[in-house]
């Protein structure tokens, strides 16, 4: 076998027969492949920070107002589906239990599921009610860190939606020792972390908040 190199060409000859030949350019022009002007920023999730079996999700980005809070929480609860009923009987966009709805003055399951307006008012009333129940704990604990998570008003109220205001009180007052976990394994700590930092000044606390259409 004879190997000849001619310029930038390589030719292999076996028994006088050329078996392979290719030619490459000595230099390449990559100007047409420029990344100038392209947005190359992206975020790779840190899987060490994904908790409680949560996968990667896309959720609405509506800022840190009450609207952003309620839509982010609704996305976590039901993907924002007003008509859904889960396997445990929780209802609608915000996954209310029947006992909570009764406290808010709603007694018709079908009416609740059929009305987006009713569901939105129920959510506001429940946050207003929980804000009143937790008013002393909000003053006492906001800004502290429990189990590595900074306590915020919105985190507390999200956790109250998940577990009830009483469970949030127990968690905070025990320094995070007395926790709560729902049927899916979601904890008070997780909701306090995930929904921290929203501005809920729009919500006025009410002791006996009821839904009025």
PDB file of C-alpha atoms in Angstrom, residues 84-90 95 183-184:
ATOM      1  CA  UNK A  84     -61.481  19.512  37.379  1.00  0.00           C
ATOM      2  CA  UNK A  85     -62.290  17.211  40.315  1.00  0.00           C
ATOM      3  CA  UNK A  86     -59.337  15.212  41.617  1.00  0.00           C
ATOM      4  CA  UNK A  87     -59.392  11.643  42.988  1.00  0.00           C
ATOM      5  CA  UNK A  88     -59.908  12.933  46.525  1.00  0.00           C
ATOM      6  CA  UNK A  89     -62.913  15.081  45.623  1.00  0.00           C
ATOM      7  CA  UNK A  90     -61.216  18.484  45.620  1.00  0.00           C
ATOM      8  CA  UNK A  95     -58.909  22.525  44.473  1.00  0.00           C
ATOM      9  CA  UNK A 183     -51.873  12.805  50.001  1.00  0.00           C
ATOM     10  CA  UNK A 184     -49.420  13.727  47.229  1.00  0.00           C
TER      11      UNK A 184
END
